[in-house]
PDB file of C-alpha atoms and ligand atoms in Angstrom:
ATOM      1  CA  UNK P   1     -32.256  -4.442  23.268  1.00 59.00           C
ATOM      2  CA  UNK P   2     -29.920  -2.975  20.804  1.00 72.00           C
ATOM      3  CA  UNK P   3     -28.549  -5.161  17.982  1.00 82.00           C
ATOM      4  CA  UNK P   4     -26.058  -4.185  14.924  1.00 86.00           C
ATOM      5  CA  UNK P   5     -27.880  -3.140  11.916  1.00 94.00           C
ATOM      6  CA  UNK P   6     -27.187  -5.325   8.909  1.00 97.00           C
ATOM      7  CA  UNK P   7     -25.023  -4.257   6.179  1.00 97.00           C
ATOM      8  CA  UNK P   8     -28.060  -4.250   3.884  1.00 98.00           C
ATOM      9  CA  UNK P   9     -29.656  -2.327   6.233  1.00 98.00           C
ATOM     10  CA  UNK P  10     -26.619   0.257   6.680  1.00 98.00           C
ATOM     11  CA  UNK P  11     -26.823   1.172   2.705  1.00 98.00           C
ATOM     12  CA  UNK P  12     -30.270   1.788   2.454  1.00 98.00           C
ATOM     13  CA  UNK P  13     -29.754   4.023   5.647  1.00 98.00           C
ATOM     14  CA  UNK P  14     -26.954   5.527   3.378  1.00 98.00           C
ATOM     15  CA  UNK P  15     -29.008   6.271   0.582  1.00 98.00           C
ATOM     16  CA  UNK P  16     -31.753   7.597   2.151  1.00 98.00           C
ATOM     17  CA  UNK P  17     -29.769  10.148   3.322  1.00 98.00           C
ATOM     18  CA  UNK P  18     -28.144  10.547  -0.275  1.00 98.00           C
ATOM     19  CA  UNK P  19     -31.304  11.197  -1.797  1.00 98.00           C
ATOM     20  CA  UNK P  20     -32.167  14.011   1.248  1.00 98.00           C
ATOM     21  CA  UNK P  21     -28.943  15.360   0.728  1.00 98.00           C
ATOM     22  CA  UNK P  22     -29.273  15.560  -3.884  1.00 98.00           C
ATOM     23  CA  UNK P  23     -32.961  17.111  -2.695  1.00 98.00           C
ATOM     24  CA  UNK P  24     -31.861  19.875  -0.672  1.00 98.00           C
ATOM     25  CA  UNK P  25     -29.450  20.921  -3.409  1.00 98.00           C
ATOM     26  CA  UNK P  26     -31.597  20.256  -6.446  1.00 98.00           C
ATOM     27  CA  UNK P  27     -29.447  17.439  -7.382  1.00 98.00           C
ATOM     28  CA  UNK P  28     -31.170  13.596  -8.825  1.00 98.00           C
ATOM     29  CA  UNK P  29     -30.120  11.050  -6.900  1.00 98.00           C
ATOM     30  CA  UNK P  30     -29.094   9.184  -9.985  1.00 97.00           C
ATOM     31  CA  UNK P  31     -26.171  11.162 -10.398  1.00 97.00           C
ATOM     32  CA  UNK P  32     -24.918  10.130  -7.731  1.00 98.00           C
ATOM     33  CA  UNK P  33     -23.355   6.616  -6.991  1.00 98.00           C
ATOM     34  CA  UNK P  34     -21.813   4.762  -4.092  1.00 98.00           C
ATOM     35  CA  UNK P  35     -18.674   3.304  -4.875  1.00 98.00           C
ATOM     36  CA  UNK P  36     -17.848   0.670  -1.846  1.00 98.00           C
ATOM     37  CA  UNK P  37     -14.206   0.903  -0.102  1.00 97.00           C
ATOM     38  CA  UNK P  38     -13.628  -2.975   0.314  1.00 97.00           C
ATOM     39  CA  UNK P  39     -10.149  -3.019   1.836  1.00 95.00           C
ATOM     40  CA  UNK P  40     -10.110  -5.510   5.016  1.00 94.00           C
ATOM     41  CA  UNK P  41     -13.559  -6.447   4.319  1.00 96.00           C
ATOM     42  CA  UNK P  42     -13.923 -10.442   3.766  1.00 95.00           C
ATOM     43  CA  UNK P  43     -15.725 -11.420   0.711  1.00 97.00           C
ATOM     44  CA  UNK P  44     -18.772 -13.004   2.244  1.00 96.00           C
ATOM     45  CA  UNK P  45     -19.202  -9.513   3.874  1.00 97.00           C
ATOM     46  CA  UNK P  46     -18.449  -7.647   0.698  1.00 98.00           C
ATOM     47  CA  UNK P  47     -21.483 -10.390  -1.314  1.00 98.00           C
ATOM     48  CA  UNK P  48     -24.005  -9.295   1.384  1.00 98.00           C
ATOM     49  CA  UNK P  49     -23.831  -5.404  -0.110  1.00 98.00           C
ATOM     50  CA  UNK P  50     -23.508  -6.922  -3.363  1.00 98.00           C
ATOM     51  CA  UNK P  51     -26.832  -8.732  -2.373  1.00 98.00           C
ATOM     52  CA  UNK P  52     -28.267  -5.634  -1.245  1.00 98.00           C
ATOM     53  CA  UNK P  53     -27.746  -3.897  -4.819  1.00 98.00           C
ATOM     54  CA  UNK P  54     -24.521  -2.633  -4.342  1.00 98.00           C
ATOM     55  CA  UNK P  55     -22.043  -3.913  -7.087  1.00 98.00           C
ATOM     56  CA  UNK P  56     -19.088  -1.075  -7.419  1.00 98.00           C
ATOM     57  CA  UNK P  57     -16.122  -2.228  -5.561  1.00 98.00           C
ATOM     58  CA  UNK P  58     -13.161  -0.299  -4.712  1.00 98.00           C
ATOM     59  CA  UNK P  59      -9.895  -1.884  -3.979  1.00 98.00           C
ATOM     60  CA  UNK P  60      -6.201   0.230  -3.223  1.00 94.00           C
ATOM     61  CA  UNK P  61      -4.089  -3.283  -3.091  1.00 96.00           C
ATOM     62  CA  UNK P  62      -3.324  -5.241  -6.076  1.00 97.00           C
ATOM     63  CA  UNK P  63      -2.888  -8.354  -4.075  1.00 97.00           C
ATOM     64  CA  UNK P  64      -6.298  -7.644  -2.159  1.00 97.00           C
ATOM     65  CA  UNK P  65      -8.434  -6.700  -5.511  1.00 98.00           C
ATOM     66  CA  UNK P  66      -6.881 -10.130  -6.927  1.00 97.00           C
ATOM     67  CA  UNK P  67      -7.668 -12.111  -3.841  1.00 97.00           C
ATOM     68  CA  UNK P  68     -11.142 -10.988  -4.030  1.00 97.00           C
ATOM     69  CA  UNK P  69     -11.836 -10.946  -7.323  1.00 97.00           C
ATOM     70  CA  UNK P  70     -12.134 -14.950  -7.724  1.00 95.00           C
ATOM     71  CA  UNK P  71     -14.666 -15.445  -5.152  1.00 96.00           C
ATOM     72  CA  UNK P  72     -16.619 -12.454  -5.881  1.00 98.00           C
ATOM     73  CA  UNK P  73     -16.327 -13.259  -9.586  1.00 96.00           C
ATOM     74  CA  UNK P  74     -19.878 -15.039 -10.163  1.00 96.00           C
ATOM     75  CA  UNK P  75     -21.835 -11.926  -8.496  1.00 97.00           C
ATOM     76  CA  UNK P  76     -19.895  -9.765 -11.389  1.00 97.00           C
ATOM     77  CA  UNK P  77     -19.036  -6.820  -9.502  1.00 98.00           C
ATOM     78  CA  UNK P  78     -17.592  -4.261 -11.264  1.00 98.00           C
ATOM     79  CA  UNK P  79     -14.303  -2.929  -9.927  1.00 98.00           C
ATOM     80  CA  UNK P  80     -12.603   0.225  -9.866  1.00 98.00           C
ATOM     81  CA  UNK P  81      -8.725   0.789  -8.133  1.00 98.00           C
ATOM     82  CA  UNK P  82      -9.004   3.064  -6.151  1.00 97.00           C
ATOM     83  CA  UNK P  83      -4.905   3.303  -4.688  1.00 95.00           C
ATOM     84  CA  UNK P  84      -1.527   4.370  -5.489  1.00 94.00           C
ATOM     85  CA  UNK P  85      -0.820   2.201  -8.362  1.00 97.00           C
ATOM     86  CA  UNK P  86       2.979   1.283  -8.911  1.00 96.00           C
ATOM     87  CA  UNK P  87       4.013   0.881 -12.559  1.00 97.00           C
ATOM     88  CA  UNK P  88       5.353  -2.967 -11.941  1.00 97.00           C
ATOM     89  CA  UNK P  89       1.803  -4.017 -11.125  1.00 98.00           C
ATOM     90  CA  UNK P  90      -0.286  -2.353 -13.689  1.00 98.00           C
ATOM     91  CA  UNK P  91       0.003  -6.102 -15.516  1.00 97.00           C
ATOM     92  CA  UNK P  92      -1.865  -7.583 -12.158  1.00 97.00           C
ATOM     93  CA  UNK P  93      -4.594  -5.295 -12.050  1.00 98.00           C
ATOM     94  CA  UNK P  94      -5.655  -4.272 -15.534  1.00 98.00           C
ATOM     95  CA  UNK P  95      -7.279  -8.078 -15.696  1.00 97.00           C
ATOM     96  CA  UNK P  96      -9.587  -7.512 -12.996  1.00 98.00           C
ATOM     97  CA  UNK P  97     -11.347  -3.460 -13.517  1.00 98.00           C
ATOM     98  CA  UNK P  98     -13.177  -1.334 -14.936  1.00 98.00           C
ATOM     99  CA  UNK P  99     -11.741   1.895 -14.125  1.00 98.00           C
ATOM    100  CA  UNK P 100      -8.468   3.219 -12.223  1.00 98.00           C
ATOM    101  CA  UNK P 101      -9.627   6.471  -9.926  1.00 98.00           C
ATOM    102  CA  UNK P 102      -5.741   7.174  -9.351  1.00 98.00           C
ATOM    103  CA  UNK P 103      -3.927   8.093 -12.655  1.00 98.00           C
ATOM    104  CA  UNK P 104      -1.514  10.075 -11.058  1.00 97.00           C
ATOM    105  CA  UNK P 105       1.924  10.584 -13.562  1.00 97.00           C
ATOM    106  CA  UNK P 106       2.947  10.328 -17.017  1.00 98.00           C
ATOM    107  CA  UNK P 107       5.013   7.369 -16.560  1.00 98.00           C
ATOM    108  CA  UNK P 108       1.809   5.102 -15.322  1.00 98.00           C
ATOM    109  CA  UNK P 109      -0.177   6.238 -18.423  1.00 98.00           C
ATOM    110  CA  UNK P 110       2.755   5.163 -21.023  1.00 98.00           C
ATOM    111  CA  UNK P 111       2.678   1.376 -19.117  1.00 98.00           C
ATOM    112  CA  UNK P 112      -0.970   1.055 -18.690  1.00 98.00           C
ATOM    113  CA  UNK P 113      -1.182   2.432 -22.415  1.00 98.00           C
ATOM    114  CA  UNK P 114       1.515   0.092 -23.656  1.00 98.00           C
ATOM    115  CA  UNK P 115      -0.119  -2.970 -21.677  1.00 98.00           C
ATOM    116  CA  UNK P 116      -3.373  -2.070 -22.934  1.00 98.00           C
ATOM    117  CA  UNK P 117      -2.192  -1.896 -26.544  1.00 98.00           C
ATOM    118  CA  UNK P 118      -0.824  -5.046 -26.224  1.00 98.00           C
ATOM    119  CA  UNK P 119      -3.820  -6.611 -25.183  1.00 97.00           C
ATOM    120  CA  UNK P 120      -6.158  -4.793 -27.875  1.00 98.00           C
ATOM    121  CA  UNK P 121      -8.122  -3.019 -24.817  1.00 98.00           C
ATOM    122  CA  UNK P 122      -8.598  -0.121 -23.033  1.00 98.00           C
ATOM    123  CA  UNK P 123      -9.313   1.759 -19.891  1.00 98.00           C
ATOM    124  CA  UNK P 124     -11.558   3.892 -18.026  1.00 98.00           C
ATOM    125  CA  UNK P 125      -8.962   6.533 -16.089  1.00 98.00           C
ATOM    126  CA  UNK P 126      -9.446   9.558 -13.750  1.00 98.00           C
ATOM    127  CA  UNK P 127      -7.005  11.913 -13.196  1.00 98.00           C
ATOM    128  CA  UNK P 128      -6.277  11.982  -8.995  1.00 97.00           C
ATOM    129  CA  UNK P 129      -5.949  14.963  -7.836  1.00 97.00           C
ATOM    130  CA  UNK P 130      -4.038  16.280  -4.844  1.00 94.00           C
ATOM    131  CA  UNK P 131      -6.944  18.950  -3.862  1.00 92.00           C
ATOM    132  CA  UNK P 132      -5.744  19.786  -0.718  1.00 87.00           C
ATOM    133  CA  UNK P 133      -2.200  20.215  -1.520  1.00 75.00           C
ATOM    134  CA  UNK P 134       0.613  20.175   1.214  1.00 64.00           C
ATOM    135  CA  UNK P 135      -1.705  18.339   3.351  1.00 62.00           C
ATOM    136  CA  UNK P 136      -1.539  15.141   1.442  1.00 63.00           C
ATOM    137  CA  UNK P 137       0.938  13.552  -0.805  1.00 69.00           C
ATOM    138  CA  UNK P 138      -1.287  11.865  -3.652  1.00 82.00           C
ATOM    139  CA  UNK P 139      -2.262  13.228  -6.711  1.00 94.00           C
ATOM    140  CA  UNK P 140      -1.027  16.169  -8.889  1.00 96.00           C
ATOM    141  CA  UNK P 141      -1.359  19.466  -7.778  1.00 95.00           C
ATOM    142  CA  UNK P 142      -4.596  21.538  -9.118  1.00 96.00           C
ATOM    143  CA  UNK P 143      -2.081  23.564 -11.648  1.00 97.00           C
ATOM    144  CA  UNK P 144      -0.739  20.411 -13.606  1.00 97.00           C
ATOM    145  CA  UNK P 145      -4.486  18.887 -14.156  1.00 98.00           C
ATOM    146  CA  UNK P 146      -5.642  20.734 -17.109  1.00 98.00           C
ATOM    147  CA  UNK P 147      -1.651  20.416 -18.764  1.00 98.00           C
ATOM    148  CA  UNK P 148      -1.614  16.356 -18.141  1.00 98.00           C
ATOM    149  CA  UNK P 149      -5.113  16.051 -19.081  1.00 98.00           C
ATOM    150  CA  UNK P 150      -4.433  17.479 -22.145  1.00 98.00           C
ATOM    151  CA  UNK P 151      -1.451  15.293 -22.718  1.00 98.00           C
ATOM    152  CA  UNK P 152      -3.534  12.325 -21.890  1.00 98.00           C
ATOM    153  CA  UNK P 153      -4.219  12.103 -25.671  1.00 98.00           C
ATOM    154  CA  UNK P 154      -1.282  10.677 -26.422  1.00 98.00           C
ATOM    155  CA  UNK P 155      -2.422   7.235 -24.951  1.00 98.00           C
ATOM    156  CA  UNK P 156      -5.428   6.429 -26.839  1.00 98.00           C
ATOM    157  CA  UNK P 157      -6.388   3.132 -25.192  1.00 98.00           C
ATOM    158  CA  UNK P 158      -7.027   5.551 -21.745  1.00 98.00           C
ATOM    159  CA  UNK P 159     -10.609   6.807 -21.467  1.00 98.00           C
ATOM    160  CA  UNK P 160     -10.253   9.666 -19.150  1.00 98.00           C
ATOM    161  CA  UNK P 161     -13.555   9.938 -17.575  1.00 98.00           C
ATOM    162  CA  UNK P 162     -13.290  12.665 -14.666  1.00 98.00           C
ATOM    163  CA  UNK P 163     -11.315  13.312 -11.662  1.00 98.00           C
ATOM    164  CA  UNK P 164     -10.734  12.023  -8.059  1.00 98.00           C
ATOM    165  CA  UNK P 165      -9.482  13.270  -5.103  1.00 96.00           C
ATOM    166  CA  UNK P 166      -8.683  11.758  -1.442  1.00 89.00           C
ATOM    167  CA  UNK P 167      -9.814  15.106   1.229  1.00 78.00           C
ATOM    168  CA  UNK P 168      -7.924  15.173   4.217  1.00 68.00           C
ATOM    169  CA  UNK P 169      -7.958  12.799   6.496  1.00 63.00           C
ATOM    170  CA  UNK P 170      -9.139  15.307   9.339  1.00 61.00           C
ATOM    171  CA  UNK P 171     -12.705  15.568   8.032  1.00 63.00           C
ATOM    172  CA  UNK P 172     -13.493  19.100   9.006  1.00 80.00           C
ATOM    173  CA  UNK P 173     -15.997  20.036   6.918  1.00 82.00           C
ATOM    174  CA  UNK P 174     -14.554  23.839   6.566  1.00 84.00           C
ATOM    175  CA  UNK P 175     -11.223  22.569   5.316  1.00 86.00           C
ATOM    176  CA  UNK P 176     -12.970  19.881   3.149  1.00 91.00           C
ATOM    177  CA  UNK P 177     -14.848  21.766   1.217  1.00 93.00           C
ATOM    178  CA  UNK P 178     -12.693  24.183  -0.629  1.00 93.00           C
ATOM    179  CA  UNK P 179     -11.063  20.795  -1.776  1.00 93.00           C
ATOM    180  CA  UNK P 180     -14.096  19.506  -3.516  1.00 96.00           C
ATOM    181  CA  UNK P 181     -14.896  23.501  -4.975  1.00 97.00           C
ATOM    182  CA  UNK P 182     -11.116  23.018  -6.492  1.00 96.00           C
ATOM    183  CA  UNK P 183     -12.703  19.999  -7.787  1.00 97.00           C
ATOM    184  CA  UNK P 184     -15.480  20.883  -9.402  1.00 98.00           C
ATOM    185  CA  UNK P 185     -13.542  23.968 -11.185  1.00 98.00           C
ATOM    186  CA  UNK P 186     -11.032  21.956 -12.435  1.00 98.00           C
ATOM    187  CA  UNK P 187     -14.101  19.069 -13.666  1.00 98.00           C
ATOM    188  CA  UNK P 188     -15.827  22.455 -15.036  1.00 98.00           C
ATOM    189  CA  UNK P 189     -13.050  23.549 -17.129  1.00 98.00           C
ATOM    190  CA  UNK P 190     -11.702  20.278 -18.430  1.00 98.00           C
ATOM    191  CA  UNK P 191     -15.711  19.713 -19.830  1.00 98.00           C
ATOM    192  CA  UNK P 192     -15.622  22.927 -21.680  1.00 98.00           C
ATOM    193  CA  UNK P 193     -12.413  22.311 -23.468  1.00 97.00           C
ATOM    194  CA  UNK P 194     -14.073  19.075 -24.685  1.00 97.00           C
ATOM    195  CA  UNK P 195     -11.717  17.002 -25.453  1.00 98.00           C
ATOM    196  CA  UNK P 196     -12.313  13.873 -27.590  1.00 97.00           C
ATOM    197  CA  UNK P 197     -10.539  11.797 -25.378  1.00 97.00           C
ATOM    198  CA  UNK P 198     -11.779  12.928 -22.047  1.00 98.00           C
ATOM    199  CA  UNK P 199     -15.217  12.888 -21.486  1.00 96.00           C
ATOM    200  CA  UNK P 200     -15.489  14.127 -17.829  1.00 97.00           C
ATOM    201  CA  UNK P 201     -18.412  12.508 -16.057  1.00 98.00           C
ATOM    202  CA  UNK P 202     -17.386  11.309 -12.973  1.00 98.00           C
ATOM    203  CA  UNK P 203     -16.349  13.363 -10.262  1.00 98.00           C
ATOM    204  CA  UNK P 204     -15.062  10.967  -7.745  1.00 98.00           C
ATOM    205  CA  UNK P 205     -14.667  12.329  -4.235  1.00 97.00           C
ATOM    206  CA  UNK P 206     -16.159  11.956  -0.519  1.00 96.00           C
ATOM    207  CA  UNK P 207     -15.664   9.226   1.813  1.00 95.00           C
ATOM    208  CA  UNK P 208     -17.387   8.339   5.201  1.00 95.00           C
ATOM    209  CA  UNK P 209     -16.536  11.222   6.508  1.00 92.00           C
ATOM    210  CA  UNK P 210     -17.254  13.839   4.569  1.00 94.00           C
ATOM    211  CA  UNK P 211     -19.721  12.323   1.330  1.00 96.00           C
ATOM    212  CA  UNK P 212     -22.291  15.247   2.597  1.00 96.00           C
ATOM    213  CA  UNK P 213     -20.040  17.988   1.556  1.00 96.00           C
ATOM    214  CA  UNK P 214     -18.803  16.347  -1.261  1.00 97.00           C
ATOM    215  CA  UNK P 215     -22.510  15.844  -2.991  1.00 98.00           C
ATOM    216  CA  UNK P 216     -23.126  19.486  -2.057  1.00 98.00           C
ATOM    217  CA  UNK P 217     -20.337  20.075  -4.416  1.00 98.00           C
ATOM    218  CA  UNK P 218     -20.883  18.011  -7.233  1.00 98.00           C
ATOM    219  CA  UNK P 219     -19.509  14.469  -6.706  1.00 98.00           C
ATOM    220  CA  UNK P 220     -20.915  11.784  -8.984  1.00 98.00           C
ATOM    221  CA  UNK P 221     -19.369   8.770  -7.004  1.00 98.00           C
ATOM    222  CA  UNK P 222     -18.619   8.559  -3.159  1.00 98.00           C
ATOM    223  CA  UNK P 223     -16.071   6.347  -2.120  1.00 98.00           C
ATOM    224  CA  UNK P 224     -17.837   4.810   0.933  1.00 97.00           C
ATOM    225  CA  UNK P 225     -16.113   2.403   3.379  1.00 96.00           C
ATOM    226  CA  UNK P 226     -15.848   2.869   6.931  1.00 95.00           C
ATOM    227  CA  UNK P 227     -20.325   3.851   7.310  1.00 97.00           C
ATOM    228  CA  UNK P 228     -20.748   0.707   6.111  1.00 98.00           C
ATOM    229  CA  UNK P 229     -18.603  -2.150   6.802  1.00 96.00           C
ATOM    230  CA  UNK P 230     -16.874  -0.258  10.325  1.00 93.00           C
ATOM    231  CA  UNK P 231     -13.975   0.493  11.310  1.00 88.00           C
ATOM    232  CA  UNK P 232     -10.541  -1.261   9.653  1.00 80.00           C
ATOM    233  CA  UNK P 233      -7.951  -2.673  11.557  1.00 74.00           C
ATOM    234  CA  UNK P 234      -4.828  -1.317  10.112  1.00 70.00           C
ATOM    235  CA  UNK P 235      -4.401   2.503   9.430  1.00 69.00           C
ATOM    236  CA  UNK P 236      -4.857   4.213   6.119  1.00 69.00           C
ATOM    237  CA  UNK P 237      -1.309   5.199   5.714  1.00 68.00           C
ATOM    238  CA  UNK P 238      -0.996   1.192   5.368  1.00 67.00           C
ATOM    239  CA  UNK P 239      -2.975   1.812   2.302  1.00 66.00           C
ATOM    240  CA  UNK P 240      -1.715   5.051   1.359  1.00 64.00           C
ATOM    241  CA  UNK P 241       2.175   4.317   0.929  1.00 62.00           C
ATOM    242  CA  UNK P 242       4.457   7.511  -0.532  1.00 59.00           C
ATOM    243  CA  UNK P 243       4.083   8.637  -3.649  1.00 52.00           C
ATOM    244  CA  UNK P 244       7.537   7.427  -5.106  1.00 50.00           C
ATOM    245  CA  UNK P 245       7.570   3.496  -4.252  1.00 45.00           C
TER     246      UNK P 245
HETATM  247  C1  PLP H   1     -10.623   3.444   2.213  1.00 88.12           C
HETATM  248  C2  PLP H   1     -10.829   4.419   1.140  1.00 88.12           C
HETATM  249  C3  PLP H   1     -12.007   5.143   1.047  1.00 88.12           C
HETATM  250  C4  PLP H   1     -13.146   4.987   2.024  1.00 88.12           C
HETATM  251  O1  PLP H   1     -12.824   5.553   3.256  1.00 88.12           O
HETATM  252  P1  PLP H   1     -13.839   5.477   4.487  1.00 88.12           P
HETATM  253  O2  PLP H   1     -13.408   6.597   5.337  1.00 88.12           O
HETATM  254  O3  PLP H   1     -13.627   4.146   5.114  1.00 88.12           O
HETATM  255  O4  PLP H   1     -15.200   5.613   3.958  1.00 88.12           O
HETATM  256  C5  PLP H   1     -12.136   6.026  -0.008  1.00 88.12           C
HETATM  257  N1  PLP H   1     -11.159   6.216  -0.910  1.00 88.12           N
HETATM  258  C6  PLP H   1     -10.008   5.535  -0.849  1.00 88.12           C
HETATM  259  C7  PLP H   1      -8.973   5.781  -1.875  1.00 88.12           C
HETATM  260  C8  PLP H   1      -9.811   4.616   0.174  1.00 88.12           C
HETATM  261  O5  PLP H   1      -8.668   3.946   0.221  1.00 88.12           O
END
């Protein structure tokens, strides 16, 4: 007799193999978190991970995070956006997290900056990155990183903590990884400028898919959905829309 294993039961599946994986590369497991995709997943599904020990959620809709937020609200998750973020909505969102993983243009960092201002607050930000270049359409290319990091200084109220990146969506691991090495050169070479204003900790990158490779190479938070809560109903392009809307 074969039944479903439990969501609770899923993650500690998970991080057993996350702690194998940080042991056959030298790496503590503490280094590395797990960041939960929640998109299509109900919130009495999302509050049994939570109940498992599981409390960073990752949302890509602004009308999904906000939906979600008010029932989730008494189990205090902590939230991080984790999609294409349109300027018109950064007023929606900015209530409800802790961190943005998709600070992806100039133009997003003067209205979260301005917003924030307003509001006396501010913002933990990383810088997406479009690792895999022709093959995907979100982030900035590898080249501009280190520039618009740099420039990132001019918004005070952002606290640029590392860098993300979405892989392909083909998950061969021989394609992947050169992504995530692009990664970890750029994360490498932002630390040693150190800049007062970005502290680089957080390498965000891996997904179902491919979170193996992407602790081999340094990530310090996978962005797990599909391993745990199954497969979604709608595709990711739903939840991927073009870069210019
Ligand atoms: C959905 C999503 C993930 C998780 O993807 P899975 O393949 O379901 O693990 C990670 N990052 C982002 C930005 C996502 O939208």
């Amino acid at each position: 007799m074969t039944r479903e294993m439990t969501i609770a039961e899923k993650l500690k599946e998970l991080q057993t193999e996350i702690n194998g994986i940080c042991a056959s590369v030298g790496r503590d497991p503490k280094e590395v978190k797990v960041l939960l995709a929640t998109k299509t997943v109900e919130p009495a599904r999302i509050m049994e991970a939570i109940n498992a020990g599981y409390r960073l959620l990752g949302e890509n809709k602004v009308q999904e995070l906000k939906a979600k937020a008010e029932p989730l609200a008494a189990a205090n998750p902590e939230w991080h956006f984790i999609g294409h973020l349109q300027t018109n909505k950064v007023k929606d969102v900015l209530p409800h997290i802790k961190v943005l993983h998709s600070l992806d243009r100039l133009s997003l960092a003067e209205e979260l900056h301005k917003k924030l201002s307003q509001q006396g607050k501010t913002l933990e930000v990383l810088v997406q990155v479009n690792s895999s270049n022709e093959e995907s359409k979100f982030g900035l290319p590898p080249e501009e990183i280190i520039p618009f990091t740099k420039q990132l200084k001019d918004f005070p109220t952002l606290k640029v903590k590392g860098l993300m990146t979405l892989a392909l969506f083909a998950s061969e691991e021989e394609k992947v990884r050169p992504c995530f090495k692009i990664m970890k050169s750029l994360f490498d070479q932002l630390k040693a400028e150190n800049l007062p204003h970005a502290e680089m900790k957080e390498l965000s990158m891996g997904m179902s898919g491919d979170y193996k490779t992407a602790i081999e190479e340094g990530a310090t938070i996978l962005r797990i959905g599909t391993k745990i809560f199954g497969h979604r109903q709608y595709p990711d392009t739903h939840y991927w829309p073009p870069k210019n809307s």
